Tab-separated table of C-alpha atoms in Angstrom:
chain	number	residue	atom	x	y	z
A	17	MET	CA	-50.914	133.988	74.987
A	18	SER	CA	-49.310	136.294	72.802
A	19	ALA	CA	-49.562	137.584	69.668
A	20	GLY	CA	-47.918	136.095	66.437
A	21	SER	CA	-46.785	138.103	62.957
A	22	VAL	CA	-49.685	140.758	61.954
A	23	GLY	CA	-51.535	138.487	59.838
A	24	GLY	CA	-50.718	135.942	63.000
A	25	PHE	CA	-52.892	135.296	66.668
A	26	SER	CA	-51.870	132.887	68.182
A	27	GLY	CA	-54.119	133.234	71.377
A	28	LEU	CA	-57.761	132.228	72.560
A	29	PRO	CA	-60.109	133.022	69.755
A	30	GLY	CA	-61.327	137.202	70.156
A	31	GLY	CA	-58.055	137.185	72.470
A	32	VAL	CA	-59.972	136.474	75.332
A	33	ALA	CA	-58.890	134.285	78.101
A	34	VAL	CA	-60.880	130.987	80.545
A	35	SER	CA	-60.845	130.193	83.937
A	36	HIS	CA	-62.608	127.564	85.732
A	37	LEU	CA	-65.259	128.506	88.894
A	38	SER	CA	-66.514	127.107	91.918
A	39	VAL	CA	-68.775	129.868	93.161
A	40	TYR	CA	-67.998	130.160	97.563
A	41	ASP	CA	-70.175	128.478	99.888
A	42	TRP	CA	-69.439	131.080	102.639
A	43	PRO	CA	-72.562	132.501	104.151
A	44	ALA	CA	-71.860	136.068	104.337
A	45	GLU	CA	-72.881	137.701	107.534
A	46	VAL	CA	-76.732	138.156	107.677
A	47	ASP	CA	-77.128	142.107	107.614
A	48	ALA	CA	-81.139	142.512	107.541
A	49	GLU	CA	-82.844	140.123	105.059
A	50	MET	CA	-80.726	140.800	102.616
A	51	ASP	CA	-78.428	138.488	102.732
A	52	ALA	CA	-80.440	135.936	105.133
A	53	GLY	CA	-78.851	132.950	104.344
A	54	VAL	CA	-76.855	133.236	100.915
A	55	CYS	CA	-73.697	131.888	99.987
A	56	GLY	CA	-71.241	132.969	97.521
A	57	GLY	CA	-68.725	135.560	96.145
A	58	THR	CA	-67.308	138.962	96.871
A	59	PRO	CA	-68.851	142.509	94.767
A	60	HIS	CA	-66.929	143.867	92.075
A	61	MET	CA	-66.904	145.447	88.569
A	62	HIS	CA	-64.581	145.981	85.917
A	63	LEU	CA	-64.073	148.990	84.283
A	64	THR	CA	-62.915	148.430	80.628
A	65	CYS	CA	-64.123	144.747	80.363
A	66	SER	CA	-67.091	142.255	79.847
A	67	GLU	CA	-67.327	138.702	81.011
A	68	GLY	CA	-69.497	136.373	80.488
A	69	TYR	CA	-70.337	132.860	82.627
A	70	VAL	CA	-71.156	129.451	81.158
A	71	VAL	CA	-72.525	127.529	83.554
A	72	THR	CA	-71.016	123.843	83.735
A	73	GLY	CA	-73.081	122.298	86.336
A	74	GLY	CA	-75.462	122.990	90.221
A	75	GLN	CA	-77.933	126.574	90.421
A	76	GLY	CA	-77.120	130.315	91.574
A	77	ALA	CA	-77.632	133.324	90.831
A	78	VAL	CA	-75.747	136.436	89.236
A	79	GLN	CA	-76.854	139.469	91.308
A	80	THR	CA	-75.997	143.110	89.314
A	81	LEU	CA	-76.374	146.429	90.168
A	82	THR	CA	-76.372	149.025	87.633
A	83	THR	CA	-77.541	152.525	87.355
A	84	SER	CA	-80.620	150.144	85.331
A	85	GLY	CA	-81.529	149.505	88.728
A	86	TYR	CA	-80.690	146.083	90.792
A	87	GLU	CA	-81.220	142.674	89.264
A	88	VAL	CA	-81.374	139.283	89.363
A	89	THR	CA	-80.105	136.479	86.815
A	90	PRO	CA	-80.829	132.987	87.590
A	91	LEU	CA	-77.850	130.238	87.025
A	92	ALA	CA	-78.205	126.669	86.201
A	93	ALA	CA	-76.678	124.491	84.257
A	94	GLY	CA	-76.306	125.526	80.348
A	95	THR	CA	-77.164	128.907	80.878
A	96	VAL	CA	-75.154	131.290	79.163
A	97	ALA	CA	-75.375	135.007	80.839
A	98	TRP	CA	-72.452	138.266	80.396
A	99	PHE	CA	-72.026	142.311	80.890
A	100	THR	CA	-71.202	144.879	80.477
A	101	PRO	CA	-68.073	147.371	82.520
A	102	GLY	CA	-69.416	148.956	85.707
A	103	THR	CA	-71.944	146.748	85.950
A	104	ILE	CA	-71.508	145.463	89.440
A	105	HIS	CA	-71.456	141.591	90.689
A	106	ARG	CA	-71.946	139.207	92.448
A	107	LEU	CA	-72.028	135.200	92.537
A	108	VAL	CA	-75.052	133.913	94.469
A	109	ASN	CA	-74.170	129.463	95.255
A	110	GLU	CA	-77.247	127.599	95.432
A	111	GLY	CA	-75.553	124.728	95.045
A	112	ASP	CA	-72.612	123.128	93.836
A	113	LEU	CA	-72.573	126.619	90.559
A	114	ARG	CA	-69.823	125.892	88.767
A	115	ILE	CA	-68.818	128.061	85.812
A	116	THR	CA	-65.977	128.484	82.700
A	117	VAL	CA	-65.834	132.177	82.548
A	118	LEU	CA	-64.853	134.194	79.516
A	119	MET	CA	-62.810	137.631	80.618
A	120	GLN	CA	-62.104	139.638	77.728
A	121	ASN	CA	-58.210	141.799	76.951
A	122	SER	CA	-56.395	137.974	77.590
A	123	GLY	CA	-57.763	138.148	81.591
A	124	LEU	CA	-57.228	141.389	82.478
A	125	PRO	CA	-60.717	141.138	84.795
A	126	GLU	CA	-58.427	138.871	86.932
A	127	ALA	CA	-55.410	140.657	86.447
A	128	GLY	CA	-55.976	144.250	87.832
A	129	ASP	CA	-59.515	146.205	86.108
A	130	ALA	CA	-61.249	144.538	89.221
A	131	VAL	CA	-62.707	147.308	92.259
A	132	LEU	CA	-64.456	145.393	95.104
A	133	THR	CA	-67.257	147.655	96.480
A	134	LEU	CA	-65.352	148.260	99.760
A	135	PRO	CA	-67.297	151.003	101.954
A	136	PRO	CA	-65.657	154.760	100.960
A	137	GLN	CA	-63.151	154.368	103.110
A	138	TYR	CA	-60.965	151.921	102.205
A	139	LEU	CA	-61.370	153.099	98.142
A	140	THR	CA	-59.351	156.565	98.773
A	141	ASP	CA	-56.055	155.762	97.806
A	142	PRO	CA	-54.087	152.422	95.628
A	143	GLU	CA	-52.024	151.328	99.132
A	144	THR	CA	-55.226	151.735	101.324
A	145	TYR	CA	-56.950	149.202	98.740
A	146	ALA	CA	-54.767	147.239	98.461
A	147	ALA	CA	-54.270	146.339	101.911
A	148	ALA	CA	-57.758	145.873	102.800
A	149	THR	CA	-58.344	143.380	99.204
A	150	VAL	CA	-54.560	141.720	99.060
A	151	ILE	CA	-54.171	137.681	99.519
A	152	PRO	CA	-50.069	137.006	100.199
A	153	ALA	CA	-49.420	134.414	97.734
A	154	ASP	CA	-46.561	132.891	100.374
A	155	ALA	CA	-49.307	132.519	103.200
A	156	PRO	CA	-50.689	129.183	104.621
A	157	GLU	CA	-54.145	128.396	102.586
A	158	ALA	CA	-55.775	128.877	105.463
A	159	GLU	CA	-54.127	132.393	106.238
A	160	GLN	CA	-55.005	133.231	102.209
A	161	GLU	CA	-58.715	131.504	102.898
A	162	ARG	CA	-59.027	133.817	105.802
A	163	VAL	CA	-58.122	136.638	103.998
A	164	ALA	CA	-59.803	136.492	100.895
A	165	ARG	CA	-63.135	135.714	103.183
A	166	ALA	CA	-62.871	139.336	104.871
A	167	ARG	CA	-62.035	140.887	101.958
A	168	ARG	CA	-65.421	139.385	100.595
A	169	ASP	CA	-67.723	141.131	104.085
A	170	LEU	CA	-65.801	144.027	104.176
A	171	ALA	CA	-67.265	144.156	100.320
A	172	LEU	CA	-70.687	142.859	100.749
A	173	GLU	CA	-70.498	145.959	103.613
A	174	GLY	CA	-70.070	148.487	100.291
A	175	TYR	CA	-72.320	146.131	98.193
A	176	ARG	CA	-75.226	146.582	101.268
A	177	ALA	CA	-75.246	150.500	101.291
A	178	LEU	CA	-74.422	150.648	97.219
A	179	ARG	CA	-78.512	148.978	97.271
A	180	ALA	CA	-79.788	151.121	99.854
A	181	ALA	CA	-78.791	154.211	98.171
A	182	GLU	CA	-80.901	152.467	94.552
A	183	GLY	CA	-83.428	154.931	95.447
A	184	ALA	CA	-83.686	158.079	95.786
A	185	ALA	CA	-79.279	158.691	96.421
A	186	GLY	CA	-79.117	155.709	93.688
A	187	PRO	CA	-77.689	157.132	90.791
A	188	GLU	CA	-75.130	159.962	93.455
A	189	ALA	CA	-74.199	156.944	95.829
A	190	LEU	CA	-73.055	154.723	92.414
A	191	ALA	CA	-71.558	157.549	90.840
A	192	ALA	CA	-68.945	158.360	93.937
A	193	PHE	CA	-67.818	154.078	93.387
A	194	HIS	CA	-67.679	154.897	89.804
A	195	ARG	CA	-65.573	158.358	90.128
A	196	ALA	CA	-63.798	156.512	94.015
A	197	ALA	CA	-62.893	152.871	91.081
A	198	ALA	CA	-61.569	155.473	88.125
A	199	ALA	CA	-59.142	157.330	90.434
A	200	LEU	CA	-57.758	154.356	91.900
A	201	VAL	CA	-56.844	152.355	88.446
A	202	ARG	CA	-56.018	154.946	87.106
A	203	PRO	CA	-52.240	154.010	87.461
A	204	ARG	CA	-52.349	150.851	86.073
A	205	LEU	CA	-54.080	151.714	82.216
A	206	GLY	CA	-50.343	151.184	80.451
A	207	GLU	CA	-50.097	148.275	81.827
A	208	TRP	CA	-53.524	147.798	80.587
A	209	ARG	CA	-53.884	149.459	77.314
A	210	GLU	CA	-50.196	146.488	76.453
A	211	ARG	CA	-52.540	143.872	76.944
A	212	TRP	CA	-55.545	144.712	75.156
A	213	GLU	CA	-52.148	145.744	71.859
A	214	ARG	CA	-51.405	141.790	72.093
A	215	GLY	CA	-54.497	140.289	72.783
A	216	ALA	CA	-57.749	142.083	71.829
A	217	ARG	CA	-55.898	144.207	69.042
A	218	ALA	CA	-53.656	141.820	67.760
A	219	ALA	CA	-56.464	138.726	66.974
A	220	ALA	CA	-58.461	141.908	65.099
A	221	THR	CA	-55.642	143.623	63.062
A	222	ALA	CA	-54.579	139.811	62.340
A	223	THR	CA	-57.786	138.995	60.803
A	224	GLY	CA	-58.060	142.184	58.933
A	225	ALA	CA	-54.871	141.759	57.309
A	226	GLN	CA	-56.182	137.687	56.833
A	227	LEU	CA	-59.680	139.226	54.200
A	228	ASP	CA	-57.399	141.695	52.721
A	229	ARG	CA	-54.952	138.693	51.861
A	230	LEU	CA	-58.171	136.546	50.777
A	231	GLU	CA	-59.062	139.813	48.781
A	232	GLN	CA	-55.994	139.758	46.696
A	233	GLY	CA	-55.422	135.901	46.570
A	234	ASP	CA	-53.031	135.360	48.836
A	235	PHE	CA	-54.423	132.502	50.911
A	236	SER	CA	-50.443	131.698	53.019
A	237	HIS	CA	-51.895	132.035	56.126
A	238	LEU	CA	-53.704	128.937	55.681
A	239	ALA	CA	-50.034	127.015	55.986
A	240	ASP	CA	-49.184	127.979	58.980
A	241	ALA	CA	-52.534	126.658	60.957
A	242	GLY	CA	-51.774	125.315	63.968
A	243	VAL	CA	-53.188	123.976	67.170
A	244	ARG	CA	-52.032	124.178	70.747
A	245	ALA	CA	-53.445	122.668	74.140
A	246	GLU	CA	-53.390	123.836	77.885
A	247	GLN	CA	-53.893	122.722	81.575
A	248	PRO	CA	-54.335	125.017	84.375
A	249	SER	CA	-51.951	126.671	85.915
A	250	ALA	CA	-52.882	126.680	89.259
A	251	TYR	CA	-55.644	124.974	90.516
A	252	GLY	CA	-58.221	125.838	93.686
A	253	LYS	CA	-56.922	129.365	93.316
A	254	PHE	CA	-58.715	132.417	95.809
A	255	GLY	CA	-60.187	134.267	93.277
A	256	MET	CA	-63.551	137.394	94.422
A	257	CYS	CA	-66.145	134.974	93.460
A	258	GLY	CA	-64.900	131.381	93.968
A	259	ARG	CA	-62.144	128.875	93.830
A	260	LEU	CA	-60.435	129.435	90.105
A	261	ASP	CA	-58.037	126.655	88.179
A	262	VAL	CA	-56.735	129.472	86.389
A	263	TYR	CA	-54.173	129.273	82.752
A	264	LYS	CA	-50.394	131.099	82.784
A	265	GLY	CA	-50.348	131.114	79.219
A	266	GLN	CA	-53.345	133.418	77.657
């Protein structure tokens, strides 16, 4: 959904986006006791976007890793949880976990602002990273699932190493991952900025313009009120954390 004139913004409130997520129920390949019996998604990090979860069904948890340490936040129907850029997060499915995801900057987290916690040798350049992470859109569903699961398991390998280094080498290991992630996304920052300008920035600018007009006794923007509604443009898309229902116009 795009911005209209300076006085009006037609996108979702604040320039956010939503998707509906059914978290993967794929069990992880067990590494010692760290992943025994754990099912869930692909650990990753966003660099410029906050993300929120509104849990609509089932139960599970989100594991997070930051410079402050490792945490586990339980998730159940009714829970609202959110985190800021730099939070490595991994969704764990303990039984039919379903979430409505709120994404900053018009859905940028699902449109590029994410780096998976792959082992360091896969983070050296965009081409190497893409070869390990891109799911071919024209492949049969079974092949897409195989690739999605393989990249999840590869990201878990790097994630386990980061968690294992949380003690003595934790800050240095996380700093190295942050450095590699920032280098990977640098070529795309121009298009990210354009998305932000069309979305969150335009929404804030519209509110400022409306406040200015109201202070001057001008309420003409109220005559431009409108309603919009959309159905998902795709169902069951293979995402980082699970199967996604997504909206095209956000």
